[in-house]
Short mmCIF file of C-alpha atoms and ligand atoms in Angstrom, two decimals:
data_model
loop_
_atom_site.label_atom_id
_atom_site.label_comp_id
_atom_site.label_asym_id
_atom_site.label_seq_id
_atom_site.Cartn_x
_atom_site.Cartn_y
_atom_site.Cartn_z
CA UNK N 1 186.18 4.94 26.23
CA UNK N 2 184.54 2.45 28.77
CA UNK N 3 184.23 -0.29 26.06
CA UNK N 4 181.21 -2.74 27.78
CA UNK N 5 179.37 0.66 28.77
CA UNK N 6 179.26 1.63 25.11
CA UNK N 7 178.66 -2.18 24.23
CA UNK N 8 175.14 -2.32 26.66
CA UNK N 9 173.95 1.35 25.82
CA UNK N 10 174.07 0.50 21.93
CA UNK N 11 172.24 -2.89 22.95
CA UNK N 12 169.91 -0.97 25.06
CA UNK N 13 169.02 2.04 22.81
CA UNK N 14 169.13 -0.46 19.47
CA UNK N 15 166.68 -3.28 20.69
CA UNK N 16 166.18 -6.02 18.21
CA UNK N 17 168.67 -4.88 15.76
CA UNK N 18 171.01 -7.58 16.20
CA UNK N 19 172.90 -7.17 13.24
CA UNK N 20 173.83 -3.65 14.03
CA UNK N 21 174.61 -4.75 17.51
CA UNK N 22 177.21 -7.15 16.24
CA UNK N 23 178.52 -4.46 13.68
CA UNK N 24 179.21 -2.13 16.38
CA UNK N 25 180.93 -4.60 18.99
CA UNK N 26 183.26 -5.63 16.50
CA UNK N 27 184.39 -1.85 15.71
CA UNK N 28 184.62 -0.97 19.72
CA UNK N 29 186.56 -3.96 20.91
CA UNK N 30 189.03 -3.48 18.09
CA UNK N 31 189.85 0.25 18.19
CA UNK N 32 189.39 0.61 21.80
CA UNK N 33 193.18 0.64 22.61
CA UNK N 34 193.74 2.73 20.21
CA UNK N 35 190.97 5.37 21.50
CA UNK N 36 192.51 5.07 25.11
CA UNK N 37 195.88 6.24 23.74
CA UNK N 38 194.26 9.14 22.12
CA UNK N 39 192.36 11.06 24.73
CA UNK N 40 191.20 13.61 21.91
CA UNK N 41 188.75 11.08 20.72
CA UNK N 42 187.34 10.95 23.97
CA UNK N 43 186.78 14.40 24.99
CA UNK N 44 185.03 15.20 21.50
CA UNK N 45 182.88 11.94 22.14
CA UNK N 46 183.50 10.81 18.59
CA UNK N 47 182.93 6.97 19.11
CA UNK N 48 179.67 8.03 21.16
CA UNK N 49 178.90 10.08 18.07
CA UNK N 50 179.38 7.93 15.16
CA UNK N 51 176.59 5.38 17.10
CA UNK N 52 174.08 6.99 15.97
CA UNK N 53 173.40 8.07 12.16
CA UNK N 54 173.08 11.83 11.31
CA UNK N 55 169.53 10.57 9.48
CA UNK N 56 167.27 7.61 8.96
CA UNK N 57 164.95 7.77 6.36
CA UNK N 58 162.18 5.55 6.24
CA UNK N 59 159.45 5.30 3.47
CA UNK N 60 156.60 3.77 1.94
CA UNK N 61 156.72 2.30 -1.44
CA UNK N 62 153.33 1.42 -3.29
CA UNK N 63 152.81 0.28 -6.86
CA UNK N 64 150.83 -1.77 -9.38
CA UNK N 65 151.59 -5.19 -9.88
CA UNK N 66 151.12 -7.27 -13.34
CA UNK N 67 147.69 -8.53 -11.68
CA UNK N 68 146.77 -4.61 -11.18
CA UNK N 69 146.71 -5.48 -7.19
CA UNK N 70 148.39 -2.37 -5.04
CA UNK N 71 151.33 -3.68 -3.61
CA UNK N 72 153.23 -1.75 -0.27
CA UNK N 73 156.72 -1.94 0.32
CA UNK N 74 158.90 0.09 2.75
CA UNK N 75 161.62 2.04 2.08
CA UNK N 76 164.90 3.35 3.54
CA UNK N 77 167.93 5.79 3.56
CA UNK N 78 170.37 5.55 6.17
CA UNK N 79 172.29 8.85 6.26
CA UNK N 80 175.30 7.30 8.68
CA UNK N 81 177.84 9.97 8.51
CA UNK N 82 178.91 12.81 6.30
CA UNK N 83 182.25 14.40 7.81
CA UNK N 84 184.77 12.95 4.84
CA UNK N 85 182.25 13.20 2.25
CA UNK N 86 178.67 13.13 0.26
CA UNK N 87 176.84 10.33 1.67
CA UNK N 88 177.42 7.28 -0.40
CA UNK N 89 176.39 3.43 -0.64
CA UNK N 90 174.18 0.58 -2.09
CA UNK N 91 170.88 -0.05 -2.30
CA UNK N 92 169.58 -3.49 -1.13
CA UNK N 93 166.59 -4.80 -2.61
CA UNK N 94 165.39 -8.03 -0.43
CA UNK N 95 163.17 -9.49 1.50
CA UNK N 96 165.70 -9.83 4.79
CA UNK N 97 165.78 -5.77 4.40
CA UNK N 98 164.94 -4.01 8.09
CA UNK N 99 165.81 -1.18 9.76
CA UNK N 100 168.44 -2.72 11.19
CA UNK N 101 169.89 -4.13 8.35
CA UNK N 102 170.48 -0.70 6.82
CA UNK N 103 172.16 0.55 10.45
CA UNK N 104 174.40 -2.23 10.15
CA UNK N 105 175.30 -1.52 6.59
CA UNK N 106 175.37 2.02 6.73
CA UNK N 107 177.54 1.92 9.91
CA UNK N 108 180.24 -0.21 7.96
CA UNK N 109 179.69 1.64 4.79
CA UNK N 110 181.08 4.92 6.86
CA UNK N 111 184.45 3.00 7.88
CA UNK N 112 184.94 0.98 3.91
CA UNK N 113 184.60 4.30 1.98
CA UNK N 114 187.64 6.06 4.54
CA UNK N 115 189.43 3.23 3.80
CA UNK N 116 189.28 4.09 0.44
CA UNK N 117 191.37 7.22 0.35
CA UNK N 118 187.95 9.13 -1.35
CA UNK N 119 185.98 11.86 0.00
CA UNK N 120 183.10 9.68 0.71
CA UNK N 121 180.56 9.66 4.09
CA UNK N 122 178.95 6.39 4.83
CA UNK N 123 175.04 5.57 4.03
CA UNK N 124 173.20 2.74 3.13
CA UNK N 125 169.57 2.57 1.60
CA UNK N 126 167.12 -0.22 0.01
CA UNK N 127 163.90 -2.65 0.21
CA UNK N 128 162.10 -5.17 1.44
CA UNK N 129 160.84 -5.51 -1.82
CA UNK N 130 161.65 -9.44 -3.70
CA UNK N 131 162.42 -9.33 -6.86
CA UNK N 132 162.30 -12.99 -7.25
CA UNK N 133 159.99 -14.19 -10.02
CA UNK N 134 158.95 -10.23 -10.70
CA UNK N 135 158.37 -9.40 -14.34
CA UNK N 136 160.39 -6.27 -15.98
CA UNK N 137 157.17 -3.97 -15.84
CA UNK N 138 157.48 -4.47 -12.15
CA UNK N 139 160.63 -3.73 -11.09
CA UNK N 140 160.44 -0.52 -12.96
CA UNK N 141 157.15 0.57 -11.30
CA UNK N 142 159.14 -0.21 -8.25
CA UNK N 143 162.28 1.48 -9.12
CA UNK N 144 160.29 4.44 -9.79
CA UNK N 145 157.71 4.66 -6.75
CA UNK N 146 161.02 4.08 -4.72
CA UNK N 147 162.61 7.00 -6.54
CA UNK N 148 159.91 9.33 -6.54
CA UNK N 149 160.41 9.51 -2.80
CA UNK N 150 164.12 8.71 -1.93
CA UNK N 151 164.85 11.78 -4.91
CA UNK N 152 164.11 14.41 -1.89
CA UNK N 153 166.88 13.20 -0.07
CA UNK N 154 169.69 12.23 -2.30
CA UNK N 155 171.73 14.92 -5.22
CA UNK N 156 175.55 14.17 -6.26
CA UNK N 157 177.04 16.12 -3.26
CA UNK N 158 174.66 14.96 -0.81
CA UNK N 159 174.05 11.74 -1.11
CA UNK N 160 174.93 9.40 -4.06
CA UNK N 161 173.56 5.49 -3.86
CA UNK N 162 174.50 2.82 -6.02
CA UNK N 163 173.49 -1.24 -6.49
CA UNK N 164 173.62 -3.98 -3.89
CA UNK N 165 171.53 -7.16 -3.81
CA UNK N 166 168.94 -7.31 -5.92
CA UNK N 167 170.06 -3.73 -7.43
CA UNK N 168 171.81 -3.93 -10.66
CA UNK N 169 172.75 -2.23 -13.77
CA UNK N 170 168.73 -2.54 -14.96
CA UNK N 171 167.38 -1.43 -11.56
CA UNK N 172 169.94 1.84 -11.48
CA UNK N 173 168.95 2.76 -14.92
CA UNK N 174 165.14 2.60 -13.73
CA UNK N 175 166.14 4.71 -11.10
CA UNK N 176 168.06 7.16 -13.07
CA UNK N 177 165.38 7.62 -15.53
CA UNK N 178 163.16 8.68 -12.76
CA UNK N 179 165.50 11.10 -10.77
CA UNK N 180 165.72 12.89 -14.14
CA UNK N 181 162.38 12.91 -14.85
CA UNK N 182 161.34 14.47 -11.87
CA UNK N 183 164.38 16.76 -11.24
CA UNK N 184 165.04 17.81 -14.90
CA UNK N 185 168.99 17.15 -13.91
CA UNK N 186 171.45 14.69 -15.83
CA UNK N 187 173.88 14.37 -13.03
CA UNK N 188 176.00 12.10 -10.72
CA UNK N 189 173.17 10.97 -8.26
CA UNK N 190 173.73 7.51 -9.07
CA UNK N 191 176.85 5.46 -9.47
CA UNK N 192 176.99 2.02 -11.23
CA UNK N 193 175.46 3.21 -14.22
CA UNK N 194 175.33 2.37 -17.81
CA UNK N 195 178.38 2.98 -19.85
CA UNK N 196 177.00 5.46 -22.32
CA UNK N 197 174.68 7.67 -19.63
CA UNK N 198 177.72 8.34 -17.15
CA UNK N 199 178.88 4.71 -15.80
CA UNK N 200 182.46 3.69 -15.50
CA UNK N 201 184.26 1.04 -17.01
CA UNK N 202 185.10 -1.91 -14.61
CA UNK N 203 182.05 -0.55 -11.83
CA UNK N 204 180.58 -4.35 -12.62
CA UNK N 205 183.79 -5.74 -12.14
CA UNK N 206 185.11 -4.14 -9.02
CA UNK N 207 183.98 -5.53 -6.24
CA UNK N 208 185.05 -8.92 -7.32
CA UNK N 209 188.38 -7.58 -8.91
CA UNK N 210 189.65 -5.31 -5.51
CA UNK N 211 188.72 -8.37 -3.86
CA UNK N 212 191.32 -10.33 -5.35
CA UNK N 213 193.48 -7.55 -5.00
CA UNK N 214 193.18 -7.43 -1.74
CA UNK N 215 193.63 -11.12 -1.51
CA UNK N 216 196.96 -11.21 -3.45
CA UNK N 217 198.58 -8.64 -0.71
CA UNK N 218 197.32 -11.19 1.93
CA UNK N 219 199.41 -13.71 -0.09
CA UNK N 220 202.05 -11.71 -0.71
CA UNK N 221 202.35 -10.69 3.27
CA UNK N 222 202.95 -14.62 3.66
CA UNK N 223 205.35 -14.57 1.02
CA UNK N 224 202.70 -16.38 -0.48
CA UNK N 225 200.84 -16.81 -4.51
CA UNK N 226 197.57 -16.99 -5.74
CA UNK N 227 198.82 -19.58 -8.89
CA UNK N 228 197.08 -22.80 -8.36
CA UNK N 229 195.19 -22.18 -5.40
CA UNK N 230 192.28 -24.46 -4.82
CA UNK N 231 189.29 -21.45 -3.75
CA UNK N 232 185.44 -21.61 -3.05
CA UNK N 233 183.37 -18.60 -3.35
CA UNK N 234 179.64 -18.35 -1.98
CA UNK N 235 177.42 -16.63 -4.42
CA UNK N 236 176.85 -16.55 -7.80
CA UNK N 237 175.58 -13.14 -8.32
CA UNK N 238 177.63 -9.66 -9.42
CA UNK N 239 180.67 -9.95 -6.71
CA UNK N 240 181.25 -13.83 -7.15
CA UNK N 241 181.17 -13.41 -10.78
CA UNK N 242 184.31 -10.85 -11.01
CA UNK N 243 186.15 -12.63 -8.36
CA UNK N 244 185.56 -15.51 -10.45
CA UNK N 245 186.34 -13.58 -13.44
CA UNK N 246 190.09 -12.19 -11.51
CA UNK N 247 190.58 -15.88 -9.88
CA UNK N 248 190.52 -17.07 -13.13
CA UNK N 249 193.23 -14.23 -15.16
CA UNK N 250 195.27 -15.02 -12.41
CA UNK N 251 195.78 -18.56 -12.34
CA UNK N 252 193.67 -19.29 -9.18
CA UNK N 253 191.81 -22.79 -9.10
CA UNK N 254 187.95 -21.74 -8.39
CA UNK N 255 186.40 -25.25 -7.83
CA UNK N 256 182.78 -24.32 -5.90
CA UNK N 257 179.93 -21.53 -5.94
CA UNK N 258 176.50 -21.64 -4.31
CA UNK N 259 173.31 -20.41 -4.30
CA UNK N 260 170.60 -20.38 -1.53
CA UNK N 261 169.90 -23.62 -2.51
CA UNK N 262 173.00 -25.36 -2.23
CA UNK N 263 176.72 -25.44 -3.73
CA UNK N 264 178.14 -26.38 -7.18
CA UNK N 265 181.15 -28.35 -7.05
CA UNK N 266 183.14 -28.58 -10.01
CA UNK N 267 186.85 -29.95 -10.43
CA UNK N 268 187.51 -29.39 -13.43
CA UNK N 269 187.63 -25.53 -12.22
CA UNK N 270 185.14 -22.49 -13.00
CA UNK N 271 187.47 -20.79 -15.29
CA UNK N 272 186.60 -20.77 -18.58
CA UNK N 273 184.57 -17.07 -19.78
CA UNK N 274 181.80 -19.69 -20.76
CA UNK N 275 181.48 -20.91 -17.67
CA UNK N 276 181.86 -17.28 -15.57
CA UNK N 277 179.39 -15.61 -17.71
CA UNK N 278 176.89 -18.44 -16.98
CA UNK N 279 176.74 -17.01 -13.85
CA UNK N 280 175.26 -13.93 -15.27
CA UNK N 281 172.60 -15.49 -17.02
CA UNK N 282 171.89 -17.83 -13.94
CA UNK N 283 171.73 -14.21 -11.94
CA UNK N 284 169.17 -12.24 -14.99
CA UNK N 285 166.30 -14.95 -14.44
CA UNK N 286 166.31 -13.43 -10.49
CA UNK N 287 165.53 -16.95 -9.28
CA UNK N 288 168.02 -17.24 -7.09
CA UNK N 289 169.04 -20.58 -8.03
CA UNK N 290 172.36 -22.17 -8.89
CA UNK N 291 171.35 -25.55 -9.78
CA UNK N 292 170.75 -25.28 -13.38
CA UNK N 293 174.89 -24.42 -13.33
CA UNK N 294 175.21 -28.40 -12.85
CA UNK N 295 172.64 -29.32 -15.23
CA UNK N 296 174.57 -26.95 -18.12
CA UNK N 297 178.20 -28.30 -17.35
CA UNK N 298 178.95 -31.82 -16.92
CA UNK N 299 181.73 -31.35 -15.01
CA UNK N 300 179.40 -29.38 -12.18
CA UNK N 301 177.98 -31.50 -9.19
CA UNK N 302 174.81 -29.93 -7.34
CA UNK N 303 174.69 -30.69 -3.56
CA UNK N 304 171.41 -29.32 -2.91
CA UNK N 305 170.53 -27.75 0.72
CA UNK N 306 174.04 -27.87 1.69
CA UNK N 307 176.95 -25.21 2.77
CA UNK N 308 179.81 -24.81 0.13
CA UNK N 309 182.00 -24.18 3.20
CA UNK N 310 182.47 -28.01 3.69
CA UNK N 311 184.43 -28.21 -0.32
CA UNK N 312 188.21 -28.38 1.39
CA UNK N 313 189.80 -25.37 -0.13
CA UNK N 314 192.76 -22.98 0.93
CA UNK N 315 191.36 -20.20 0.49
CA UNK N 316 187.54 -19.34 0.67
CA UNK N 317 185.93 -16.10 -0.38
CA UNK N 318 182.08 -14.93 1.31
CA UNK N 319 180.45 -13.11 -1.92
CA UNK N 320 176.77 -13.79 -1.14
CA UNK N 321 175.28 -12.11 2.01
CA UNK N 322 175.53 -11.26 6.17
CA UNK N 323 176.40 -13.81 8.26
CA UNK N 324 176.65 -16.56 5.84
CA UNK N 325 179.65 -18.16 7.52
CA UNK N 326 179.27 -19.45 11.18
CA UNK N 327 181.56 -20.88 14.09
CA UNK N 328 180.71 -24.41 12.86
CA UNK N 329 181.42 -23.30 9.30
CA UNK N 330 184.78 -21.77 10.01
CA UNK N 331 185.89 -25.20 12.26
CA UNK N 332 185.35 -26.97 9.35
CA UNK N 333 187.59 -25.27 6.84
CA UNK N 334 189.81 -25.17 9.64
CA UNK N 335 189.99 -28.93 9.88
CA UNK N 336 190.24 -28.81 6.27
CA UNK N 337 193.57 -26.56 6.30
CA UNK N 338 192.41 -23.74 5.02
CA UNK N 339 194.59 -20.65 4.77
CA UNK N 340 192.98 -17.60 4.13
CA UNK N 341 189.33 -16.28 4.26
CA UNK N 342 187.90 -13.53 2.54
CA UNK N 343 184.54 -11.78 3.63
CA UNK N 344 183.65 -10.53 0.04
CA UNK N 345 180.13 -9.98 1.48
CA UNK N 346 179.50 -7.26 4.13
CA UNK N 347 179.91 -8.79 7.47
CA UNK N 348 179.96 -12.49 5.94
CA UNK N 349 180.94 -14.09 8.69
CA UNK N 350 179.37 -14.40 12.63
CA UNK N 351 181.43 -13.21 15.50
CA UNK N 352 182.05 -16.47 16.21
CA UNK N 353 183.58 -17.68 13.39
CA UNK N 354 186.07 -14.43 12.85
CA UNK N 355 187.10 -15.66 16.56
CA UNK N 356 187.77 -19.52 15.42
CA UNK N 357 189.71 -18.38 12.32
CA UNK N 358 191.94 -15.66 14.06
CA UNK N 359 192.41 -18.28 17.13
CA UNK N 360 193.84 -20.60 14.54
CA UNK N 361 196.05 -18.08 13.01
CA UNK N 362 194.00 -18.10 9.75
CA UNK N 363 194.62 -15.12 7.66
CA UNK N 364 191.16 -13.11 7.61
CA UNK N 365 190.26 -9.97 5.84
CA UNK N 366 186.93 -8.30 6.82
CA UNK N 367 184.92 -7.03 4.02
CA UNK N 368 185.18 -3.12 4.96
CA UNK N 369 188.63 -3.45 3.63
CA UNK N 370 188.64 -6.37 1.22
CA UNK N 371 185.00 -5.50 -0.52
CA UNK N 372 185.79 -1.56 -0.99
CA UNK N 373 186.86 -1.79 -4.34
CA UNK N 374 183.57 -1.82 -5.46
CA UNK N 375 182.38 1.93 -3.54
CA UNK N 376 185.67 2.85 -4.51
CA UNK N 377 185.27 2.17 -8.03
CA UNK N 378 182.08 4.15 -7.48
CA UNK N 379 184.21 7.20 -6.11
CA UNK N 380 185.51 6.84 -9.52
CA UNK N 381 182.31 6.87 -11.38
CA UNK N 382 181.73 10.36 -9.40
CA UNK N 383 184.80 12.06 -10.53
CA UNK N 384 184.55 11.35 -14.07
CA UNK N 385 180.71 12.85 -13.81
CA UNK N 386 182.15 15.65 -11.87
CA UNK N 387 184.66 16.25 -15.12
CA UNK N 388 182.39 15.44 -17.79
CA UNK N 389 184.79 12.45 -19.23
CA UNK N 390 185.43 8.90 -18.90
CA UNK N 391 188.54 6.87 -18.39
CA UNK N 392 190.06 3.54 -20.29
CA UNK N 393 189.52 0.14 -18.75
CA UNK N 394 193.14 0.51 -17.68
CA UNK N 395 192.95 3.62 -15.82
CA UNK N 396 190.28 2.52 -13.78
CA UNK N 397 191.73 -0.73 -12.90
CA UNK N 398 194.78 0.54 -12.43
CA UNK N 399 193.79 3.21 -9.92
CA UNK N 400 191.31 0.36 -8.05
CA UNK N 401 194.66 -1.85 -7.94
CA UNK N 402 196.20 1.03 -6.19
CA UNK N 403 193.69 2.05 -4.11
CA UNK N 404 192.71 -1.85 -2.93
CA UNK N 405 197.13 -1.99 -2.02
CA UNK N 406 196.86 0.83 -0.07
CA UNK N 407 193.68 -0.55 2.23
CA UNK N 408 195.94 -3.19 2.75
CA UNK N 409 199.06 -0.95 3.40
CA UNK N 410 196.83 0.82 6.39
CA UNK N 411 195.65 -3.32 7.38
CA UNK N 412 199.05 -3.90 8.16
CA UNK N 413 200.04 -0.78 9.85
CA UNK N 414 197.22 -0.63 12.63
CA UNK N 415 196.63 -4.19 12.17
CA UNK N 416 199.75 -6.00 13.15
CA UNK N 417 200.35 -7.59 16.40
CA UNK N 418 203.47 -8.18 18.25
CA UNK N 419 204.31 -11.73 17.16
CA UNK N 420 203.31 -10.76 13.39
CA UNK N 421 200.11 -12.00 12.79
CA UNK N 422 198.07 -9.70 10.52
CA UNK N 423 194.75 -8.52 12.48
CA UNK N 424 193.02 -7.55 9.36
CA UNK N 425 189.62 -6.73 11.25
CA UNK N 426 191.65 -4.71 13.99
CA UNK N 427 193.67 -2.43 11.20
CA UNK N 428 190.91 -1.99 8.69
CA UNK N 429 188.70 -0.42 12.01
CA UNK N 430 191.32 1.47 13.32
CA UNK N 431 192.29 3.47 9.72
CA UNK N 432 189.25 4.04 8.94
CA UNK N 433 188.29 5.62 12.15
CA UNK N 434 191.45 7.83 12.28
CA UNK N 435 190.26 9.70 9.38
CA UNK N 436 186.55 10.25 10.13
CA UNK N 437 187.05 10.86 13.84
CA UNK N 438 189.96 13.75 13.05
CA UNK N 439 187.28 15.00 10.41
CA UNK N 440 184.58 15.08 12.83
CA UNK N 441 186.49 16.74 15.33
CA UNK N 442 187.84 19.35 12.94
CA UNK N 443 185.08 20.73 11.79
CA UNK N 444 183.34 21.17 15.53
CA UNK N 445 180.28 19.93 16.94
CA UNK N 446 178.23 19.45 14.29
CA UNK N 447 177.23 16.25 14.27
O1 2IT L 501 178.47 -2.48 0.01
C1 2IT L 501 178.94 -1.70 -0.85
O2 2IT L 501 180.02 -1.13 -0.68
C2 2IT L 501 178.18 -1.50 -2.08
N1 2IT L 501 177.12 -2.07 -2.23
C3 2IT L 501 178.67 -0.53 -3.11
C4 2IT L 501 178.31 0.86 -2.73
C5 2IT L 501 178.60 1.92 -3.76
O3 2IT L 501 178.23 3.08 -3.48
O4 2IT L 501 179.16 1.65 -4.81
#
C-alpha cells in the first residue's frame, strides 16, 4: 500500500471530517509494514476497502419539548463493517455529534470489537441532541422519535447498538421500550440493558473494569504493580466511575477527576464506595459538572477551568471524550514523570501527544484495545440473549478479565519493537486488522 496516497485520498474524499482523518492516519502508518509484507492484502484492496463504511445512515429526529415547541435533531447509524460480525457499537448523544464523529467512531469501533475475540462488525450511531438540563419526559420523547426511525435498520444479527455519552441505562430502556413496541419482538437489539429485561451483570462496570485490566498487563510487562500508584482519571461519568471503582479494589491511589469545568483534586484518595458512587449521582443530574464533588467532600479541591493533566501522577487514565489530551498536555505529565497513559476514551489523545509520550518511552495503550472491555462485555450481553439465560457476576468478570489479557497478549505480539518497547497503538491496529482483512477476503468481493 502507498501509505501518503491513501493518507491524501481519505483527506480528499473526507473534507472537513478531521477527526476521521486523524483516525485513519493513525491505523495506515501503523500497519503499513505489516500490509507490505503481506501482498494478499493488497491485491484484494482491503485497506482501500475498509475506508469507506458499507452504510451511513443519517436521520431526522423531531419531538415535543416540555414548552410544547417542535424541536429537530439529526440522527445517525454508521454501518462501518460487517465481515466478523452483526454490526455493533454505542450510541452518542451530544452536542459535538457530526457526521464525522460517527466515521471516526465507527471506523475504530470495527478494529476494538476484533480485538475482542467476538463475532462483532464495527458501527457507531447517535445525536446531536443535549441532554443537559432536559427533563425525563424529554429524553424519552427523544429516545423514542430516534427509535422509531433507527428500528428499520438495526435487529440482533444485524446491527445491535448500545450506550455511549449521554446514553445510559435510562436512555437504552427508552429505546428498548420503543423497538418492542413497534416490532412486537423481545430480543437482543440492544445491549447495556436492565438486569431483569435481558442486561448483563458487570455491562456498567466494564469499560472501567477491562480498563484496569488492561492496565495491570501494562504493569505487569514492566515487571511492574498497580498497589499504591498515584493515578488521575478525566471524567466523572460511567467509564471513570468503574475505573475508579477497580483502582480502588486494587489498591491504586486515585487522587483527581474532572469535569468540563475543571478537575477535583483530592489527596486523601477517591476510594471510598461513598465517594465513587458520588460520581453517579453527580452524572444523574446531566449537568455536566464536577464541582459540587468538592463542595460534598472536604478533602476535594475544585480548580475550576483547568486541565487535570497538570495533577503529577504516574499513571493517568483519558475516561471523558476525543482528543481531550494534547501535545502540551502530554509534555507536562512527562515533566512530571509519569509512567503510563491510558486512553480510556476513544481516541483521547491528539496525534501529537501519542508522539511525545511514545518519544519519551512512556508506556501508552490506545483505547481500541484498552476501552474494549466494555463492547466486549456487550458481546456478552448478546450471547446470554441468544441462550435465553444469564450469568453470575463472576462469570462475566471473569471471562472480561480473560478477554481484556488476551487484547494485550495480541498488543505485545504485533506491537513490540526491536529494543522492547511495547508499541501498544502499532499491535492493537495490526491484530485487529489481521482478522477483519482475512474475513473480508474470505468471503469475496462483497464489500
Ligand atoms: O465505544 C464503545 O466501545 C462503546 N460505547 C460500547 C459499545 C457497545 O456496543 O457496547
Amino acid at each position: 500500500m502507498d501509505l501518503q496516497k491513501l493518507i491524501k485520498q481519505t483527506e480528499e474524499k473526507n473534507p472537513g471530517q478531521p477527526l476521521y482523518n486523524q483516525a485513519v492516519r493513525e491505523v495506515l502508518e501503523t500497519i503499513c509494514d505489516f500490509v507490505n509484507e503481506h501482498p494478499k492484502y493488497d491485491q484484494y484492496k482491503i485497506v482501500e476497502r475498509l475506508l469507506e463504511p458499507e452504510r451511513i445512515v443519517k436521520f431526522k429526529v423531531t419531538w415535543v419539548d416540555d414548552k410544547g415547541e417542535i424541536q429537530v435533531n439529526r440522527g445517525y447509524r454508521v454501518q462501518h463493517n460487517m465481515a466478523i460480525g452483526p454490526y455493533k457499537g454505542g450510541l452518542r448523544f451530544h452536542p459535538t455529534v457530526t457526521e464525522d464523529t460517527m466515521k471516526f467512531l465507527a471506523f475504530e469501533q470495527t478494529f476494538k470489537n476484533s480485538l475482542t475475540t467476538l463475532p462483532m462488525g464495527g458501527g457507531k450511531g447517535g445525536s446531536d441532541f443535549d441532554p443537559k438540563g432536559k427533563s425525563e419526559g424529554e429524553v424519552m420523547r427523544f429516545c423514542q422519535s430516534f427509535m422509531t426511525e433507527l428500528q428499520k435498520y438495526i435487529g440482533p444479527d444485524t446491527d445491535v447498538p448500545a450506550g455511549d455519552i449521554g446514553v445510559g441505562g435510562r436512555e437504552i430502556g427508552f429505546m428498548y421500550g420503543q423497538y418492542k413496541r413497534l416490532r412486537g419482538e423481545h430480543v437482543g437489539v440492544l445491549t447495556g440493558k436492565g438486569l431483569e429485561w435481558g442486561g448483563s451483570l458487570i455491562r456498567p462496570e466494564a469499560t472501567g473494569y477491562g480498563a484496569v485490566y488492561f492496565l495491570e498487563g501494562m504493569l505487569d510487562a514492566k515487571k511492574d504493580t498497580l498497589k499504591g500508584k498515584r493515578c488521575i482519571i478525566s471524567g466523572f461519568g460511567n467509564v471513570a466511575w468503574g475505573t475508579a471503582l477497580k483502582l480502588a479494589e486494587l489498591g491504586a491511589n486515585l487522587v483527581a477527576i474532572s469535569g468540563p469545568d475543571g478537575y477535583i483534586l483530592d489527596e486523601e484518595g477517591i476510594s471510598t464506595p461513598e465517594k465513587i458512587e458520588y460520581m453517579n449521582e453527580l452524572n444523574a443530574t446531566r449537568n455536566n459538572v464536577v464541582a459540587p464533588f468538592a463542595e460534598k467532600f472536604a478533602s476535594a479541591k475544585f480548580f475550576p477551568g483547568k486541565k487535570v493533566w497538570e495533577v503529577p501522577c504516574e499513571i493517568a487514565m483519558t475516561c471523558a471524550i476525543q482528543n481531550e489530551l494534547n501535545g502540551d498536555d502530554a509534555k507536562k505529565l512527562i515533566a512530571n514523570n509519569v509512567k503510563y497513559v491510558v486512553e480510556v476514551s476513544n481516541m483521547g489523545c491528539t496525534a501529537d501527544a501519542v508522539a511525545e509520550l511514545q518519544k519519551a518511552g512512556i508506556s501508552f495503550a490506545p483505547g481500541k484495545a484498552a476501552n474494549a472491555g466494555g463492547v466486549a462485555t456487550s458481546g456478552l450481553e448478546m450471547t446470554q440473549n441468544a441462550a435465553h439465560l444469564g450469568w453470575t457476576a463472576a462469570e462475566v468478570d471473569q471471562k472480561l478479565h480473560g478477554i481484556m489479557n488476551s487484547i494485550h497478549e495480541n498488543c505485545v505480539k504485533y506491537g513490540k519493537e526491536a529494543n522492547g518497547y511495547i508499541n501498544y497503538v502499532k499491535g492493537a491496529n495490526i491484530a485487529g486488522f489481521i482478522k477483519v482483512a482475512d474475513a473480508m477476503i474470505a468471503q469475496g468481493i462483497a464489500y
